[in-house]
Protein backbone atom coordinates (compact mmCIF):
# COMPACT_ATOMS: atom_id res chain seq x y z
CA UNK A 1 0.00 0.00 0.00
CA UNK A 2 0.93 3.66 -0.10
CA UNK A 3 0.78 5.09 3.42
CA UNK A 4 1.03 8.88 3.61
CA UNK A 5 2.88 8.90 0.29
CA UNK A 6 5.32 6.11 1.23
CA UNK A 7 5.24 2.61 -0.27
CA UNK A 8 4.84 0.03 2.50
CA UNK A 9 4.83 -3.77 2.40
CA UNK A 10 2.05 -5.48 4.32
CA UNK A 11 0.86 -8.97 5.11
CA UNK A 12 -2.53 -10.19 3.92
CA UNK A 13 -5.20 -9.62 6.54
CA UNK A 14 -3.27 -6.93 8.40
CA UNK A 15 -5.26 -3.88 9.39
CA UNK A 16 -4.30 -0.39 8.31
CA UNK A 17 -3.84 0.49 11.99
CA UNK A 18 -1.35 -2.37 12.52
CA UNK A 19 0.63 -1.35 9.43
CA UNK A 20 0.65 2.31 10.49
CA UNK A 21 1.85 1.43 13.99
CA UNK A 22 4.63 -0.75 12.59
CA UNK A 23 5.70 2.19 10.42
CA UNK A 24 5.69 4.59 13.38
CA UNK A 25 2.63 6.51 12.15
CA UNK A 26 0.45 7.61 15.05
CA UNK A 27 -3.27 7.07 14.60
CA UNK A 28 -5.29 7.82 17.74
CA UNK A 29 -7.66 5.17 19.03
CA UNK A 30 -9.40 4.40 22.29
CA UNK A 31 -11.32 1.20 21.48
CA UNK A 32 -8.53 -0.88 20.00
CA UNK A 33 -6.72 -3.52 22.06
CA UNK A 34 -4.41 -6.29 20.85
CA UNK A 35 -6.30 -8.95 22.84
CA UNK A 36 -9.65 -8.09 21.23
CA UNK A 37 -11.24 -8.30 17.81
CA UNK A 38 -11.31 -4.97 15.93
CA UNK A 39 -14.43 -2.97 16.75
CA UNK A 40 -14.23 0.62 15.45
CA UNK A 41 -16.42 2.15 18.17
CA UNK A 42 -14.47 5.31 18.97
CA UNK A 43 -13.96 6.22 15.27
CA UNK A 44 -10.79 8.16 16.14
CA UNK A 45 -8.70 5.90 13.91
CA UNK A 46 -10.51 7.06 10.78
CA UNK A 47 -8.34 7.34 7.67
CA UNK A 48 -8.88 8.21 4.03
CA UNK A 49 -8.52 5.23 1.72
CA UNK A 50 -8.30 5.61 -2.06
CA UNK A 51 -8.59 2.54 -4.25
CA UNK A 52 -9.63 2.18 -7.87
CA UNK A 53 -10.30 5.91 -8.12
CA UNK A 54 -12.70 5.93 -5.16
CA UNK A 55 -12.05 7.61 -1.79
CA UNK A 56 -13.61 6.48 1.46
CA UNK A 57 -13.27 7.34 5.12
CA UNK A 58 -12.77 4.08 7.01
CA UNK A 59 -11.74 2.99 10.48
CA UNK A 60 -8.15 1.81 10.30
CA UNK A 61 -8.60 -0.74 13.09
CA UNK A 62 -11.28 -2.68 11.16
CA UNK A 63 -10.05 -2.26 7.59
CA UNK A 64 -7.72 -4.89 6.18
CA UNK A 65 -5.08 -3.71 3.73
CA UNK A 66 -5.55 -4.47 0.04
CA UNK A 67 -3.01 -4.18 -2.68
CA UNK A 68 -3.07 -0.78 -4.34
CA UNK A 69 -4.60 1.12 -1.42
CA UNK A 70 -3.51 4.70 -0.90
CA UNK A 71 -3.99 5.66 2.74
CA UNK A 72 -3.85 9.14 4.24
CA UNK A 73 -3.89 9.35 8.02
CA UNK A 74 -3.99 13.10 8.61
CA UNK A 75 -5.91 15.12 6.03
CA UNK A 76 -7.79 18.27 7.05
CA UNK A 77 -11.08 16.39 6.84
CA UNK A 78 -9.79 13.59 9.07
CA UNK A 79 -8.39 16.05 11.61
CA UNK A 80 -11.72 17.90 11.64
CA UNK A 81 -13.63 14.67 12.25
CA UNK A 82 -11.24 13.65 15.03
CA UNK A 83 -11.64 17.05 16.68
CA UNK A 84 -15.42 16.70 16.60
CA UNK A 85 -15.21 13.20 18.08
CA UNK A 86 -12.95 14.41 20.87
CA UNK A 87 -15.29 17.36 21.51
CA UNK A 88 -18.14 14.84 21.90
CA UNK A 89 -16.01 12.80 24.30
CA UNK A 90 -15.16 15.99 26.21
CA UNK A 91 -18.88 16.63 26.61
CA UNK A 92 -19.53 13.12 27.88
CA UNK A 93 -16.40 12.56 29.98
CA UNK A 94 -14.78 15.96 30.60
CA UNK A 95 -12.67 14.76 33.54
CA UNK A 96 -11.22 11.65 31.88
CA UNK A 97 -7.42 12.17 31.57
CA UNK A 98 -7.19 10.27 28.27
CA UNK A 99 -9.86 12.53 26.75
CA UNK A 100 -8.10 15.64 28.05
CA UNK A 101 -4.81 14.39 26.58
CA UNK A 102 -6.39 13.78 23.17
CA UNK A 103 -8.01 17.22 23.28
CA UNK A 104 -4.60 18.82 23.92
CA UNK A 105 -2.99 16.72 21.17
CA UNK A 106 -5.64 17.71 18.63
CA UNK A 107 -5.96 21.31 19.78
CA UNK A 108 -9.52 21.04 21.06
CA UNK A 109 -9.94 23.63 23.80
CA UNK A 110 -13.66 23.35 24.54
CA UNK A 111 -16.75 21.48 23.46
CA UNK A 112 -19.84 23.06 21.90
CA UNK A 113 -21.94 20.13 23.11
CA UNK A 114 -23.85 19.96 26.41
CA UNK A 115 -21.58 18.63 29.13
CA UNK A 116 -22.23 15.54 31.18
CA UNK A 117 -20.35 14.11 34.08
CA UNK A 118 -19.82 10.54 32.98
CA UNK A 119 -16.39 9.00 32.52
CA UNK A 120 -17.53 6.30 30.11
CA UNK A 121 -17.00 7.06 26.42
CA UNK A 122 -18.75 3.89 25.21
CA UNK A 123 -15.56 2.42 23.71
CA UNK A 124 -16.75 -1.09 24.56
CA UNK A 125 -13.40 -2.36 25.83
CA UNK A 126 -14.84 -3.54 29.15
CA UNK A 127 -17.82 -5.31 27.56
CA UNK A 128 -15.71 -6.93 24.85
CA UNK A 129 -12.97 -8.02 27.28
CA UNK A 130 -15.53 -9.62 29.56
CA UNK A 131 -17.08 -11.47 26.62
CA UNK A 132 -14.10 -12.25 24.34
CA UNK A 133 -11.24 -12.75 26.79
CA UNK A 134 -12.81 -13.73 30.11
CA UNK A 135 -15.83 -15.48 28.59
CA UNK A 136 -18.13 -14.32 31.37
CA UNK A 137 -20.46 -11.87 29.57
CA UNK A 138 -21.11 -10.14 32.89
CA UNK A 139 -21.27 -6.72 31.18
CA UNK A 140 -23.27 -5.49 28.20
CA UNK A 141 -24.58 -2.37 26.55
CA UNK A 142 -28.10 -1.45 27.58
CA UNK A 143 -30.52 1.11 26.16
CA UNK A 144 -30.04 2.87 22.82
CA UNK A 145 -28.99 6.23 21.48
CA UNK A 146 -28.07 8.90 24.00
CA UNK A 147 -29.32 6.66 26.84
CA UNK A 148 -26.91 3.86 25.98
CA UNK A 149 -24.70 2.73 28.83
CA UNK A 150 -22.62 -0.17 30.08
CA UNK A 151 -24.33 -2.26 32.72
CA UNK A 152 -25.00 -5.78 33.80
CA UNK A 153 -27.63 -7.61 31.76
CA UNK A 154 -31.16 -6.46 32.61
CA UNK A 155 -29.75 -4.21 35.37
CA UNK A 156 -29.70 -7.21 37.72
CA UNK A 157 -26.86 -8.33 39.97
CA UNK A 158 -24.43 -10.15 37.77
CA UNK A 159 -24.01 -13.78 38.68
CA UNK A 160 -21.58 -14.13 35.77
CA UNK A 161 -18.98 -11.72 37.15
CA UNK A 162 -15.96 -13.57 38.52
CA UNK A 163 -14.30 -10.45 39.94
CA UNK A 164 -11.23 -10.74 37.71
CA UNK A 165 -10.85 -6.98 37.20
CA UNK A 166 -10.15 -7.24 33.47
CA UNK A 167 -12.78 -4.61 32.76
CA UNK A 168 -11.01 -2.20 35.12
CA UNK A 169 -7.64 -2.92 33.53
CA UNK A 170 -8.73 -2.14 29.94
CA UNK A 171 -10.90 0.93 30.64
CA UNK A 172 -9.06 3.92 29.14
CA UNK A 173 -10.97 6.54 31.15
CA UNK A 174 -11.18 5.05 34.62
CA UNK A 175 -14.97 4.77 34.39
CA UNK A 176 -14.92 1.16 35.58
CA UNK A 177 -13.87 0.43 39.13
CA UNK A 178 -14.04 -2.53 41.46
CA UNK A 179 -15.51 -2.51 44.91
CA UNK A 180 -14.88 -5.20 47.46
CA UNK A 181 -18.13 -5.89 49.17
CA UNK A 182 -18.16 -8.21 52.11
CA UNK A 183 -21.50 -9.86 52.59
CA UNK A 184 -22.87 -11.09 55.86
CA UNK A 185 -23.67 -14.74 55.31
CA UNK A 186 -25.27 -15.33 58.72
CA UNK A 187 -28.93 -16.27 58.71
Coordinates of C-alpha atoms in Angstrom, one line a residue:
X1 CA 0.0 0.0 0.0
X2 CA 0.9 3.7 -0.1
X3 CA 0.8 5.1 3.4
X4 CA 1.0 8.9 3.6
X5 CA 2.9 8.9 0.3
X6 CA 5.3 6.1 1.2
X7 CA 5.2 2.6 -0.3
X8 CA 4.8 0.0 2.5
X9 CA 4.8 -3.8 2.4
X10 CA 2.0 -5.5 4.3
X11 CA 0.9 -9.0 5.1
X12 CA -2.5 -10.2 3.9
X13 CA -5.2 -9.6 6.5
X14 CA -3.3 -6.9 8.4
X15 CA -5.3 -3.9 9.4
X16 CA -4.3 -0.4 8.3
X17 CA -3.8 0.5 12.0
X18 CA -1.4 -2.4 12.5
X19 CA 0.6 -1.3 9.4
X20 CA 0.7 2.3 10.5
X21 CA 1.9 1.4 14.0
X22 CA 4.6 -0.7 12.6
X23 CA 5.7 2.2 10.4
X24 CA 5.7 4.6 13.4
X25 CA 2.6 6.5 12.1
X26 CA 0.4 7.6 15.1
X27 CA -3.3 7.1 14.6
X28 CA -5.3 7.8 17.7
X29 CA -7.7 5.2 19.0
X30 CA -9.4 4.4 22.3
X31 CA -11.3 1.2 21.5
X32 CA -8.5 -0.9 20.0
X33 CA -6.7 -3.5 22.1
X34 CA -4.4 -6.3 20.8
X35 CA -6.3 -8.9 22.8
X36 CA -9.7 -8.1 21.2
X37 CA -11.2 -8.3 17.8
X38 CA -11.3 -5.0 15.9
X39 CA -14.4 -3.0 16.8
X40 CA -14.2 0.6 15.5
X41 CA -16.4 2.1 18.2
X42 CA -14.5 5.3 19.0
X43 CA -14.0 6.2 15.3
X44 CA -10.8 8.2 16.1
X45 CA -8.7 5.9 13.9
X46 CA -10.5 7.1 10.8
X47 CA -8.3 7.3 7.7
X48 CA -8.9 8.2 4.0
X49 CA -8.5 5.2 1.7
X50 CA -8.3 5.6 -2.1
X51 CA -8.6 2.5 -4.3
X52 CA -9.6 2.2 -7.9
X53 CA -10.3 5.9 -8.1
X54 CA -12.7 5.9 -5.2
X55 CA -12.0 7.6 -1.8
X56 CA -13.6 6.5 1.5
X57 CA -13.3 7.3 5.1
X58 CA -12.8 4.1 7.0
X59 CA -11.7 3.0 10.5
X60 CA -8.1 1.8 10.3
X61 CA -8.6 -0.7 13.1
X62 CA -11.3 -2.7 11.2
X63 CA -10.0 -2.3 7.6
X64 CA -7.7 -4.9 6.2
X65 CA -5.1 -3.7 3.7
X66 CA -5.5 -4.5 0.0
X67 CA -3.0 -4.2 -2.7
X68 CA -3.1 -0.8 -4.3
X69 CA -4.6 1.1 -1.4
X70 CA -3.5 4.7 -0.9
X71 CA -4.0 5.7 2.7
X72 CA -3.8 9.1 4.2
X73 CA -3.9 9.4 8.0
X74 CA -4.0 13.1 8.6
X75 CA -5.9 15.1 6.0
X76 CA -7.8 18.3 7.0
X77 CA -11.1 16.4 6.8
X78 CA -9.8 13.6 9.1
X79 CA -8.4 16.0 11.6
X80 CA -11.7 17.9 11.6
X81 CA -13.6 14.7 12.2
X82 CA -11.2 13.6 15.0
X83 CA -11.6 17.1 16.7
X84 CA -15.4 16.7 16.6
X85 CA -15.2 13.2 18.1
X86 CA -12.9 14.4 20.9
X87 CA -15.3 17.4 21.5
X88 CA -18.1 14.8 21.9
X89 CA -16.0 12.8 24.3
X90 CA -15.2 16.0 26.2
X91 CA -18.9 16.6 26.6
X92 CA -19.5 13.1 27.9
X93 CA -16.4 12.6 30.0
X94 CA -14.8 16.0 30.6
X95 CA -12.7 14.8 33.5
X96 CA -11.2 11.7 31.9
X97 CA -7.4 12.2 31.6
X98 CA -7.2 10.3 28.3
X99 CA -9.9 12.5 26.8
X100 CA -8.1 15.6 28.1
X101 CA -4.8 14.4 26.6
X102 CA -6.4 13.8 23.2
X103 CA -8.0 17.2 23.3
X104 CA -4.6 18.8 23.9
X105 CA -3.0 16.7 21.2
X106 CA -5.6 17.7 18.6
X107 CA -6.0 21.3 19.8
X108 CA -9.5 21.0 21.1
X109 CA -9.9 23.6 23.8
X110 CA -13.7 23.3 24.5
X111 CA -16.7 21.5 23.5
X112 CA -19.8 23.1 21.9
X113 CA -21.9 20.1 23.1
X114 CA -23.8 20.0 26.4
X115 CA -21.6 18.6 29.1
X116 CA -22.2 15.5 31.2
X117 CA -20.4 14.1 34.1
X118 CA -19.8 10.5 33.0
X119 CA -16.4 9.0 32.5
X120 CA -17.5 6.3 30.1
X121 CA -17.0 7.1 26.4
X122 CA -18.7 3.9 25.2
X123 CA -15.6 2.4 23.7
X124 CA -16.8 -1.1 24.6
X125 CA -13.4 -2.4 25.8
X126 CA -14.8 -3.5 29.1
X127 CA -17.8 -5.3 27.6
X128 CA -15.7 -6.9 24.9
X129 CA -13.0 -8.0 27.3
X130 CA -15.5 -9.6 29.6
X131 CA -17.1 -11.5 26.6
X132 CA -14.1 -12.2 24.3
X133 CA -11.2 -12.8 26.8
X134 CA -12.8 -13.7 30.1
X135 CA -15.8 -15.5 28.6
X136 CA -18.1 -14.3 31.4
X137 CA -20.5 -11.9 29.6
X138 CA -21.1 -10.1 32.9
X139 CA -21.3 -6.7 31.2
X140 CA -23.3 -5.5 28.2
X141 CA -24.6 -2.4 26.6
X142 CA -28.1 -1.4 27.6
X143 CA -30.5 1.1 26.2
X144 CA -30.0 2.9 22.8
X145 CA -29.0 6.2 21.5
X146 CA -28.1 8.9 24.0
X147 CA -29.3 6.7 26.8
X148 CA -26.9 3.9 26.0
X149 CA -24.7 2.7 28.8
X150 CA -22.6 -0.2 30.1
X151 CA -24.3 -2.3 32.7
X152 CA -25.0 -5.8 33.8
X153 CA -27.6 -7.6 31.8
X154 CA -31.2 -6.5 32.6
X155 CA -29.7 -4.2 35.4
X156 CA -29.7 -7.2 37.7
X157 CA -26.9 -8.3 40.0
X158 CA -24.4 -10.2 37.8
X159 CA -24.0 -13.8 38.7
X160 CA -21.6 -14.1 35.8
X161 CA -19.0 -11.7 37.1
X162 CA -16.0 -13.6 38.5
X163 CA -14.3 -10.5 39.9
X164 CA -11.2 -10.7 37.7
X165 CA -10.9 -7.0 37.2
X166 CA -10.1 -7.2 33.5
X167 CA -12.8 -4.6 32.8
X168 CA -11.0 -2.2 35.1
X169 CA -7.6 -2.9 33.5
X170 CA -8.7 -2.1 29.9
X171 CA -10.9 0.9 30.6
X172 CA -9.1 3.9 29.1
X173 CA -11.0 6.5 31.2
X174 CA -11.2 5.0 34.6
X175 CA -15.0 4.8 34.4
X176 CA -14.9 1.2 35.6
X177 CA -13.9 0.4 39.1
X178 CA -14.0 -2.5 41.5
X179 CA -15.5 -2.5 44.9
X180 CA -14.9 -5.2 47.5
X181 CA -18.1 -5.9 49.2
X182 CA -18.2 -8.2 52.1
X183 CA -21.5 -9.9 52.6
X184 CA -22.9 -11.1 55.9
X185 CA -23.7 -14.7 55.3
X186 CA -25.3 -15.3 58.7
X187 CA -28.9 -16.3 58.7

